[in-house]
XYZ file of N, CA, C and O in Angstrom:
572
model
N -14.708 -13.816 -14.742
C -14.994 -13.125 -15.976
C -14.389 -13.878 -17.163
O -15.020 -13.954 -18.212
N -13.180 -14.406 -16.952
C -12.559 -15.151 -18.038
C -13.327 -16.416 -18.367
O -13.448 -16.783 -19.533
N -13.830 -17.098 -17.332
C -14.569 -18.344 -17.574
C -15.817 -18.116 -18.409
O -16.226 -18.995 -19.155
N -16.419 -16.949 -18.305
C -17.625 -16.672 -19.078
C -17.318 -16.077 -20.442
O -18.223 -15.768 -21.200
N -16.025 -15.887 -20.731
C -15.653 -15.369 -22.035
C -15.581 -13.860 -22.094
O -15.367 -13.285 -23.153
N -15.734 -13.204 -20.965
C -15.683 -11.751 -20.929
C -14.232 -11.317 -20.764
O -13.550 -11.732 -19.840
N -13.750 -10.493 -21.672
C -12.378 -10.008 -21.588
C -12.396 -8.589 -21.039
O -12.918 -7.673 -21.673
N -11.845 -8.439 -19.866
C -11.830 -7.129 -19.217
C -10.529 -6.404 -19.541
O -9.468 -7.009 -19.584
N -10.646 -5.104 -19.744
C -9.442 -4.315 -19.961
C -8.887 -3.852 -18.613
O -9.450 -4.121 -17.563
N -7.762 -3.190 -18.650
C -7.109 -2.730 -17.431
C -7.978 -1.816 -16.597
O -7.990 -1.892 -15.372
N -8.751 -0.967 -17.233
C -9.608 -0.028 -16.499
C -10.690 -0.762 -15.710
O -10.969 -0.431 -14.568
N -11.299 -1.775 -16.321
C -12.340 -2.535 -15.623
C -11.759 -3.284 -14.431
O -12.345 -3.304 -13.345
N -10.590 -3.890 -14.616
C -9.955 -4.613 -13.521
C -9.500 -3.654 -12.421
O -9.585 -3.966 -11.238
N -9.029 -2.484 -12.804
C -8.622 -1.469 -11.838
C -9.803 -1.049 -10.975
O -9.719 -0.976 -9.755
N -10.939 -0.811 -11.609
C -12.148 -0.427 -10.886
C -12.586 -1.527 -9.934
O -12.960 -1.265 -8.788
N -12.511 -2.778 -10.385
C -12.886 -3.909 -9.546
C -11.964 -4.013 -8.324
O -12.429 -4.178 -7.190
N -10.668 -3.885 -8.537
C -9.707 -3.960 -7.422
C -9.928 -2.829 -6.432
O -9.935 -3.033 -5.217
N -10.131 -1.611 -6.936
C -10.356 -0.483 -6.033
C -11.647 -0.659 -5.251
O -11.719 -0.347 -4.073
N -12.676 -1.167 -5.903
C -13.946 -1.383 -5.221
C -13.827 -2.409 -4.107
O -14.352 -2.219 -3.009
N -13.130 -3.501 -4.378
C -12.924 -4.521 -3.343
C -12.170 -3.943 -2.152
O -12.538 -4.153 -1.003
N -11.117 -3.206 -2.430
C -10.292 -2.696 -1.338
C -10.948 -1.542 -0.613
O -10.800 -1.400 0.596
N -11.674 -0.698 -1.307
C -12.360 0.405 -0.635
C -13.407 -0.145 0.320
O -13.569 0.326 1.432
N -14.123 -1.171 -0.120
C -15.105 -1.799 0.752
C -14.417 -2.411 1.961
O -14.918 -2.352 3.071
N -13.258 -2.973 1.726
C -12.506 -3.596 2.818
C -12.036 -2.572 3.822
O -11.966 -2.857 5.015
N -11.666 -1.400 3.353
C -11.092 -0.399 4.244
C -12.136 0.175 5.200
O -11.775 0.866 6.135
N -13.390 -0.109 5.010
C -14.420 0.387 5.931
C -14.915 -0.766 6.799
O -14.132 -1.454 7.413
N -16.214 -0.975 6.870
C -16.784 -1.964 7.792
C -16.476 -3.403 7.421
O -16.498 -4.278 8.273
N -16.202 -3.671 6.137
C -15.998 -5.054 5.700
C -14.670 -5.634 6.177
O -14.466 -6.836 6.076
N -13.784 -4.822 6.688
C -12.497 -5.327 7.165
C -12.679 -6.423 8.210
O -11.964 -7.417 8.202
N -13.616 -6.232 9.106
C -13.821 -7.194 10.191
C -14.320 -8.538 9.663
O -14.090 -9.571 10.272
N -15.020 -8.531 8.553
C -15.557 -9.771 7.999
C -14.492 -10.640 7.360
O -14.634 -11.847 7.279
N -13.417 -10.009 6.868
C -12.321 -10.771 6.261
C -12.637 -11.228 4.855
O -13.776 -11.198 4.404
N -11.607 -11.638 4.165
C -11.775 -12.176 2.821
C -11.628 -11.150 1.720
O -10.991 -11.423 0.721
N -12.211 -9.979 1.874
C -12.177 -8.999 0.792
C -10.775 -8.454 0.549
O -10.388 -8.227 -0.585
N -10.014 -8.227 1.597
C -8.647 -7.723 1.422
C -7.822 -8.761 0.681
O -7.085 -8.434 -0.245
N -7.950 -10.007 1.061
C -7.208 -11.066 0.382
C -7.589 -11.145 -1.092
O -6.724 -11.328 -1.953
N -8.862 -10.992 -1.381
C -9.315 -11.010 -2.776
C -8.740 -9.816 -3.530
O -8.327 -9.944 -4.691
N -8.686 -8.653 -2.892
C -8.107 -7.468 -3.520
C -6.632 -7.644 -3.815
O -6.143 -7.274 -4.888
N -5.899 -8.218 -2.867
C -4.464 -8.456 -3.057
C -4.246 -9.468 -4.176
O -3.395 -9.274 -5.046
N -5.018 -10.540 -4.170
C -4.876 -11.561 -5.211
C -5.165 -10.964 -6.587
O -4.452 -11.244 -7.560
N -6.206 -10.138 -6.670
C -6.552 -9.519 -7.950
C -5.450 -8.567 -8.390
O -5.058 -8.561 -9.557
N -4.925 -7.781 -7.464
C -3.846 -6.862 -7.800
C -2.621 -7.622 -8.315
O -2.041 -7.249 -9.339
N -2.245 -8.683 -7.616
C -1.092 -9.475 -8.041
C -1.313 -10.085 -9.424
O -0.401 -10.115 -10.251
N -2.516 -10.552 -9.679
C -2.841 -11.122 -10.989
C -2.757 -10.062 -12.078
O -2.230 -10.304 -13.172
N -3.258 -8.863 -11.763
C -3.224 -7.784 -12.750
C -1.783 -7.368 -13.050
O -1.437 -7.121 -14.206
N -0.958 -7.299 -12.027
C 0.447 -6.951 -12.225
C 1.131 -8.035 -13.051
O 1.886 -7.748 -13.981
N 0.834 -9.306 -12.724
C 1.428 -10.429 -13.456
C 1.068 -10.378 -14.939
O 1.883 -10.678 -15.799
N -0.152 -9.966 -15.229
C -0.602 -9.898 -16.625
C -0.172 -8.624 -17.335
O -0.434 -8.454 -18.516
N 0.437 -7.709 -16.585
C 0.961 -6.502 -17.210
C -0.003 -5.343 -17.318
O 0.254 -4.388 -18.044
N -1.127 -5.377 -16.591
C -2.059 -4.268 -16.631
C -1.482 -3.062 -15.905
O -0.894 -3.188 -14.833
N -1.667 -1.899 -16.474
C -1.223 -0.659 -15.842
C -2.384 -0.126 -15.001
O -3.448 0.182 -15.525
N -2.178 -0.059 -13.718
C -3.215 0.417 -12.811
C -2.948 1.852 -12.389
O -1.819 2.320 -12.436
N -3.983 2.505 -11.929
C -3.815 3.848 -11.379
C -3.255 3.752 -9.965
O -3.418 2.743 -9.288
N -2.631 4.821 -9.511
C -2.045 4.849 -8.171
C -3.074 4.531 -7.101
O -2.764 3.927 -6.087
N -4.302 4.923 -7.324
C -5.351 4.729 -6.319
C -5.580 3.242 -6.015
O -5.849 2.872 -4.877
N -5.469 2.396 -7.022
C -5.683 0.963 -6.802
C -4.620 0.408 -5.865
O -4.925 -0.341 -4.933
N -3.370 0.767 -6.107
C -2.294 0.298 -5.238
C -2.453 0.859 -3.826
O -2.266 0.158 -2.832
N -2.802 2.128 -3.761
C -2.973 2.783 -2.461
C -4.075 2.121 -1.659
O -3.914 1.877 -0.455
N -5.195 1.800 -2.297
C -6.312 1.165 -1.592
C -5.907 -0.193 -1.024
O -6.280 -0.544 0.088
N -5.132 -0.952 -1.786
C -4.694 -2.269 -1.314
C -3.743 -2.104 -0.132
O -3.899 -2.764 0.901
N -2.760 -1.217 -0.248
C -1.796 -1.002 0.835
C -2.510 -0.503 2.089
O -2.265 -0.982 3.192
N -3.410 0.445 1.934
C -4.149 0.980 3.095
C -5.002 -0.081 3.770
O -5.064 -0.158 4.995
N -5.697 -0.883 2.973
C -6.555 -1.921 3.545
C -5.725 -2.912 4.356
O -6.125 -3.330 5.449
N -4.557 -3.276 3.831
C -3.686 -4.188 4.569
C -3.167 -3.537 5.852
O -3.149 -4.164 6.912
N -2.768 -2.293 5.764
C -2.263 -1.584 6.949
C -3.355 -1.413 7.992
O -3.091 -1.518 9.195
N -4.570 -1.164 7.554
C -5.695 -1.027 8.497
C -5.909 -2.301 9.299
O -6.439 -2.274 10.396
N -5.505 -3.420 8.739
C -5.646 -4.706 9.425
C -4.362 -5.126 10.133
O -4.269 -6.230 10.631
N -3.358 -4.261 10.150
C -2.113 -4.589 10.818
C -1.218 -5.517 10.015
O -0.292 -6.111 10.543
N -1.472 -5.629 8.727
C -0.734 -6.560 7.868
C 0.354 -5.815 7.087
O 0.394 -5.824 5.862
N 1.253 -5.179 7.845
C 2.304 -4.357 7.235
C 3.237 -5.168 6.348
O 3.692 -4.680 5.313
N 3.537 -6.399 6.740
C 4.442 -7.237 5.937
C 3.886 -7.433 4.528
O 4.605 -7.331 3.543
N 2.591 -7.717 4.434
C 1.973 -7.914 3.121
C 1.875 -6.606 2.348
O 2.051 -6.580 1.131
N 1.598 -5.512 3.065
C 1.538 -4.201 2.415
C 2.905 -3.833 1.840
O 2.997 -3.293 0.731
N 3.949 -4.145 2.582
C 5.305 -3.896 2.109
C 5.600 -4.740 0.874
O 6.197 -4.266 -0.095
N 5.133 -5.981 0.871
C 5.320 -6.863 -0.286
C 4.618 -6.293 -1.523
O 5.165 -6.301 -2.624
N 3.406 -5.760 -1.340
C 2.674 -5.151 -2.455
C 3.433 -3.932 -2.973
O 3.590 -3.745 -4.183
N 3.931 -3.113 -2.060
C 4.676 -1.922 -2.455
C 5.927 -2.298 -3.249
O 6.215 -1.707 -4.285
N 6.647 -3.298 -2.787
C 7.852 -3.753 -3.495
C 7.474 -4.338 -4.853
O 8.132 -4.053 -5.859
N 6.421 -5.120 -4.898
C 5.950 -5.705 -6.157
C 5.680 -4.610 -7.181
O 6.108 -4.693 -8.328
N 5.004 -3.581 -6.744
C 4.631 -2.493 -7.645
C 5.874 -1.726 -8.107
O 6.025 -1.425 -9.285
N 6.785 -1.436 -7.171
C 7.946 -0.622 -7.526
C 8.970 -1.389 -8.355
O 9.594 -0.829 -9.235
N 9.145 -2.669 -8.066
C 10.184 -3.430 -8.762
C 9.646 -4.108 -10.008
O 10.184 -3.936 -11.093
N 8.573 -4.864 -9.876
C 8.045 -5.605 -11.021
C 7.445 -4.671 -12.066
O 7.690 -4.808 -13.258
N 6.657 -3.698 -11.618
C 5.987 -2.795 -12.553
C 6.771 -1.518 -12.809
O 6.390 -0.718 -13.645
N 7.863 -1.296 -12.048
C 8.655 -0.078 -12.174
C 7.741 1.144 -12.086
O 7.779 2.045 -12.914
N 6.906 1.136 -11.067
C 5.870 2.150 -10.871
C 6.012 2.710 -9.464
O 6.238 1.961 -8.517
N 5.897 3.992 -9.314
C 6.028 4.607 -7.996
C 4.636 4.919 -7.460
O 3.928 5.756 -8.020
N 4.240 4.245 -6.375
C 2.936 4.539 -5.766
C 2.904 5.959 -5.221
O 3.945 6.593 -5.031
N 1.724 6.433 -4.928
C 1.567 7.780 -4.409
C 1.900 7.907 -2.935
O 2.146 6.928 -2.230
N 1.891 9.131 -2.479
C 2.225 9.468 -1.097
C 1.357 8.742 -0.080
O 1.841 8.302 0.961
N 0.075 8.597 -0.360
C -0.832 7.970 0.601
C -0.488 6.512 0.884
O -0.666 6.040 2.006
N 0.011 5.799 -0.115
C 0.418 4.407 0.101
C 1.625 4.360 1.033
O 1.666 3.565 1.979
N 2.594 5.225 0.770
C 3.769 5.277 1.648
C 3.387 5.718 3.060
O 3.860 5.156 4.043
N 2.529 6.743 3.156
C 2.109 7.238 4.477
C 1.414 6.146 5.291
O 1.671 5.999 6.488
N 0.528 5.393 4.649
C -0.191 4.325 5.359
C 0.783 3.272 5.869
O 0.695 2.833 7.022
N 1.721 2.881 5.026
C 2.682 1.857 5.424
C 3.628 2.373 6.504
O 3.905 1.674 7.481
N 4.088 3.601 6.369
C 4.953 4.180 7.398
C 4.239 4.274 8.736
O 4.819 3.978 9.780
N 2.974 4.661 8.710
C 2.205 4.735 9.941
C 2.055 3.392 10.620
O 2.225 3.277 11.844
N 1.774 2.360 9.850
C 1.592 1.019 10.433
C 2.919 0.448 10.923
O 2.989 -0.154 11.995
N 3.983 0.623 10.158
C 5.284 0.144 10.611
C 5.707 0.852 11.895
O 6.253 0.230 12.806
N 5.440 2.127 11.978
C 5.762 2.882 13.190
C 4.935 2.389 14.367
O 5.453 2.219 15.469
N 3.655 2.157 14.124
C 2.774 1.669 15.186
C 3.271 0.333 15.726
O 3.220 0.070 16.924
N 3.808 -0.497 14.834
C 4.327 -1.802 15.231
C 5.746 -1.730 15.792
O 6.291 -2.737 16.226
N 6.341 -0.546 15.759
C 7.700 -0.394 16.271
C 8.764 -0.991 15.362
O 9.868 -1.280 15.808
N 8.453 -1.128 14.111
C 9.392 -1.708 13.140
C 10.188 -0.579 12.486
O 10.042 -0.275 11.307
N 11.039 0.054 13.266
C 11.775 1.238 12.829
C 12.712 0.984 11.656
O 12.752 1.811 10.736
N 13.486 -0.105 11.628
C 14.358 -0.317 10.454
C 13.556 -0.431 9.152
O 13.949 0.125 8.128
N 12.435 -1.147 9.202
C 11.590 -1.263 8.007
C 11.006 0.092 7.628
O 10.936 0.443 6.446
N 10.571 0.849 8.628
C 10.004 2.176 8.375
C 11.049 3.089 7.730
O 10.743 3.830 6.783
N 12.270 3.035 8.228
C 13.328 3.868 7.657
C 13.631 3.465 6.213
O 13.874 4.322 5.368
N 13.582 2.170 5.925
C 13.827 1.699 4.558
C 12.710 2.169 3.618
O 12.981 2.589 2.487
N 11.472 2.122 4.086
C 10.338 2.587 3.271
C 10.444 4.093 3.053
O 10.230 4.593 1.946
N 10.798 4.807 4.103
C 10.967 6.257 3.999
C 12.052 6.589 2.972
O 11.855 7.436 2.105
N 13.182 5.886 3.048
C 14.276 6.116 2.101
C 13.850 5.806 0.675
O 14.202 6.538 -0.261
N 13.077 4.736 0.498
C 12.589 4.380 -0.844
C 11.681 5.469 -1.397
O 11.750 5.800 -2.588
N 10.834 6.036 -0.539
C 9.942 7.108 -0.985
C 10.744 8.336 -1.394
O 10.521 8.902 -2.473
N 11.681 8.737 -0.552
C 12.497 9.920 -0.840
C 13.315 9.708 -2.115
O 13.388 10.587 -2.969
N 13.894 8.534 -2.260
C 14.700 8.223 -3.448
C 13.882 8.340 -4.727
O 14.405 8.713 -5.774
N 12.591 8.030 -4.633
C 11.721 8.073 -5.807
C 10.963 9.394 -5.937
O 10.055 9.516 -6.735
N 11.323 10.374 -5.103
C 10.735 11.705 -5.221
C 9.363 11.859 -4.600
O 8.645 12.803 -4.918
N 8.976 10.951 -3.711
C 7.671 11.040 -3.057
C 7.850 11.760 -1.724
O 8.625 11.331 -0.876
N 7.149 12.860 -1.555
C 7.231 13.646 -0.318
C 6.216 13.111 0.680
O 5.047 13.476 0.650
N 6.661 12.220 1.549
C 5.766 11.630 2.545
C 5.569 12.596 3.699
O 6.381 13.494 3.926
N 4.499 12.392 4.471
C 4.205 13.302 5.584
C 4.574 12.705 6.932
O 4.072 13.116 7.956
N 5.460 11.745 6.946
C 5.895 11.049 8.156
C 6.998 11.881 8.785
O 8.158 11.707 8.512
N 6.625 12.826 9.665
C 7.609 13.765 10.177
C 7.861 13.641 11.663
O 8.985 13.624 12.099
N 6.822 13.589 12.448
C 6.995 13.631 13.896
C 6.385 12.394 14.532
O 5.181 12.242 14.569
N 7.233 11.524 14.990
C 6.780 10.303 15.633
C 7.465 10.198 16.986
O 8.538 10.741 17.199
N 6.860 9.473 17.885
C 7.476 9.263 19.189
C 7.824 7.799 19.319
O 6.966 6.931 19.192
N 9.082 7.533 19.558
C 9.535 6.173 19.791
C 9.158 5.797 21.210
O 9.437 6.529 22.150
N 8.488 4.654 21.386
C 8.068 4.230 22.721
C 9.265 4.023 23.637
O 9.184 4.261 24.831
N 10.394 3.590 23.083
C 11.571 3.341 23.887
C 12.209 4.637 24.358
O 12.632 4.762 25.496
N 12.272 5.629 23.486
C 12.981 6.854 23.797
C 12.086 7.943 24.342
O 12.553 8.867 24.987
N 10.793 7.890 24.045
C 9.833 8.915 24.439
C 10.238 10.292 23.932
O 9.920 11.298 24.519
N 10.996 10.327 22.848
C 11.402 11.576 22.238
C 10.927 11.551 20.793
O 10.893 10.505 20.164
N 10.598 12.711 20.242
C 10.149 12.736 18.842
C 11.247 12.271 17.901
O 12.416 12.582 18.092
N 10.844 11.528 16.922
C 11.733 11.133 15.841
C 11.391 12.062 14.692
O 10.267 12.060 14.213
N 12.305 12.875 14.288
C 12.023 13.876 13.263
C 12.620 13.439 11.935
O 13.826 13.277 11.812
N 11.740 13.256 11.001
C 12.149 12.848 9.658
C 11.462 13.733 8.655
O 10.436 14.335 8.936
N 11.970 13.771 7.483
C 11.309 14.501 6.427
C 12.081 15.737 6.029
O 13.201 15.989 6.468
N 11.437 16.537 5.223
C 12.054 17.741 4.717
C 12.111 18.786 5.825
O 11.122 19.000 6.527
N 13.264 19.435 6.022
C 13.337 20.465 7.062
C 12.305 21.551 6.811
O 12.046 21.914 5.668
N 11.741 22.029 7.895
C 10.687 23.046 7.758
C 11.245 24.440 7.871
O 12.195 24.721 8.465
Protein backbone atom coordinates (compact mmCIF):
# COMPACT_ATOMS: atom_id res chain seq x y z
CA UNK A 1 0.00 0.00 0.00
CA UNK A 2 2.85 2.35 0.79
CA UNK A 3 4.55 1.68 -2.54
CA UNK A 4 1.43 2.79 -4.39
CA UNK A 5 1.14 5.95 -2.33
CA UNK A 6 -1.87 4.82 -0.35
CA UNK A 7 -1.68 5.86 3.30
CA UNK A 8 -3.68 3.55 5.51
CA UNK A 9 -4.88 4.55 8.93
CA UNK A 10 -4.84 2.31 11.98
CA UNK A 11 -8.38 1.06 11.38
CA UNK A 12 -7.60 -0.11 7.84
CA UNK A 13 -4.45 -1.90 8.97
CA UNK A 14 -6.31 -3.43 11.91
CA UNK A 15 -8.97 -4.81 9.57
CA UNK A 16 -6.30 -6.20 7.25
CA UNK A 17 -4.45 -7.93 10.12
CA UNK A 18 -7.65 -9.41 11.54
CA UNK A 19 -8.70 -10.64 8.11
CA UNK A 20 -5.36 -12.36 7.51
CA UNK A 21 -5.41 -14.05 10.89
CA UNK A 22 -9.07 -15.02 10.84
CA UNK A 23 -8.53 -16.71 7.49
CA UNK A 24 -5.50 -18.43 8.95
CA UNK A 25 -7.39 -19.70 11.96
CA UNK A 26 -9.67 -21.78 9.73
CA UNK A 27 -8.77 -23.90 6.68
CA UNK A 28 -5.88 -21.70 5.52
CA UNK A 29 -3.72 -22.73 8.48
CA UNK A 30 -2.61 -25.88 6.67
CA UNK A 31 -1.48 -23.89 3.64
CA UNK A 32 0.94 -21.77 5.68
CA UNK A 33 2.18 -18.28 5.06
CA UNK A 34 -0.88 -16.34 6.19
CA UNK A 35 -0.08 -16.55 9.91
CA UNK A 36 3.44 -15.32 9.27
CA UNK A 37 2.08 -12.44 7.21
CA UNK A 38 -0.36 -11.58 10.01
CA UNK A 39 2.41 -11.60 12.62
CA UNK A 40 4.69 -9.48 10.43
CA UNK A 41 1.89 -6.98 9.82
CA UNK A 42 1.05 -6.83 13.51
CA UNK A 43 4.69 -6.24 14.45
CA UNK A 44 4.97 -3.51 11.81
CA UNK A 45 1.81 -1.83 13.07
CA UNK A 46 3.05 -1.92 16.66
CA UNK A 47 6.43 -0.55 15.54
CA UNK A 48 4.70 2.35 13.80
CA UNK A 49 2.59 3.09 16.84
CA UNK A 50 -0.85 2.13 15.52
CA UNK A 51 -3.43 1.42 18.20
CA UNK A 52 -5.17 -1.83 17.38
CA UNK A 53 -8.30 -3.36 18.82
CA UNK A 54 -8.01 -6.34 21.15
CA UNK A 55 -9.50 -8.57 18.48
CA UNK A 56 -6.50 -8.10 16.17
CA UNK A 57 -4.06 -9.24 18.84
CA UNK A 58 -6.34 -12.10 19.84
CA UNK A 59 -6.64 -13.35 16.26
CA UNK A 60 -2.85 -13.40 15.85
CA UNK A 61 -2.27 -15.20 19.17
CA UNK A 62 -5.03 -17.74 18.45
CA UNK A 63 -3.78 -18.45 14.93
CA UNK A 64 -0.29 -19.11 16.27
CA UNK A 65 -1.60 -21.32 19.07
CA UNK A 66 -3.75 -23.27 16.61
CA UNK A 67 -0.53 -24.16 14.81
CA UNK A 68 1.31 -25.12 18.00
CA UNK A 69 3.50 -22.01 17.84
CA UNK A 70 3.16 -21.04 21.50
CA UNK A 71 6.64 -19.47 21.67
CA UNK A 72 5.73 -16.96 18.95
CA UNK A 73 2.29 -16.34 20.46
CA UNK A 74 3.98 -15.59 23.78
CA UNK A 75 6.34 -13.19 22.00
CA UNK A 76 3.36 -11.37 20.45
CA UNK A 77 1.65 -11.15 23.84
CA UNK A 78 4.79 -9.72 25.46
CA UNK A 79 5.28 -7.29 22.56
CA UNK A 80 1.75 -6.00 22.99
CA UNK A 81 1.89 -5.73 26.79
CA UNK A 82 5.36 -4.22 27.08
CA UNK A 83 5.94 -2.21 23.91
CA UNK A 84 2.37 -0.96 23.50
CA UNK A 85 1.48 -1.04 27.22
CA UNK A 86 -1.78 -2.68 26.16
CA UNK A 87 -3.59 -5.54 27.87
CA UNK A 88 -4.98 -8.12 25.43
CA UNK A 89 -8.36 -9.66 26.11
CA UNK A 90 -9.22 -12.88 27.88
CA UNK A 91 -9.42 -14.92 24.68
CA UNK A 92 -5.77 -14.25 23.81
CA UNK A 93 -4.66 -15.39 27.25
CA UNK A 94 -7.00 -18.41 27.16
CA UNK A 95 -5.66 -19.54 23.77
CA UNK A 96 -2.05 -19.24 24.91
CA UNK A 97 -2.71 -20.95 28.24
CA UNK A 98 -4.44 -23.81 26.46
CA UNK A 99 -1.56 -24.34 24.04
CA UNK A 100 1.12 -24.06 26.72
CA UNK A 101 -0.78 -26.59 28.81
CA UNK A 102 -1.17 -28.92 25.84
CA UNK A 103 2.60 -28.75 25.34
CA UNK A 104 3.23 -29.39 29.03
CA UNK A 105 5.01 -26.07 29.46
CA UNK A 106 3.72 -25.50 33.00
CA UNK A 107 6.23 -22.82 34.13
CA UNK A 108 5.42 -20.71 31.05
CA UNK A 109 1.69 -21.30 31.55
CA UNK A 110 1.93 -20.20 35.18
CA UNK A 111 3.82 -17.04 34.16
CA UNK A 112 1.16 -16.19 31.55
CA UNK A 113 -1.58 -16.87 34.08
CA UNK A 114 0.13 -14.58 36.62
CA UNK A 115 0.52 -11.85 33.99
CA UNK A 116 -3.19 -12.05 33.18
CA UNK A 117 -4.24 -11.91 36.83
CA UNK A 118 -1.83 -9.04 37.54
CA UNK A 119 -3.42 -7.06 34.71
CA UNK A 120 -6.98 -7.78 35.84
CA UNK A 121 -7.86 -10.29 33.12
CA UNK A 122 -10.12 -13.09 34.38
CA UNK A 123 -8.97 -16.09 32.37
CA UNK A 124 -10.99 -19.31 32.22
CA UNK A 125 -8.01 -21.64 32.72
CA UNK A 126 -9.29 -23.46 35.79
CA UNK A 127 -9.24 -27.23 35.57
CA UNK A 128 -6.40 -28.95 33.81
CA UNK A 129 -4.90 -32.39 34.20
CA UNK A 130 -1.16 -32.72 34.38
CA UNK A 131 -0.07 -35.78 32.40
CA UNK A 132 2.60 -36.52 35.01
CA UNK A 133 0.34 -36.28 38.04
CA UNK A 134 -3.01 -37.32 36.52
CA UNK A 135 -4.61 -34.96 39.03
CA UNK A 136 -6.49 -31.75 38.25
CA UNK A 137 -4.51 -28.57 38.45
CA UNK A 138 -6.87 -26.00 39.89
CA UNK A 139 -6.18 -22.39 39.10
CA UNK A 140 -8.25 -19.30 38.94
CA UNK A 141 -10.74 -17.54 41.10
CA UNK A 142 -12.23 -19.73 43.85
CA UNK A 143 -15.75 -20.76 43.03
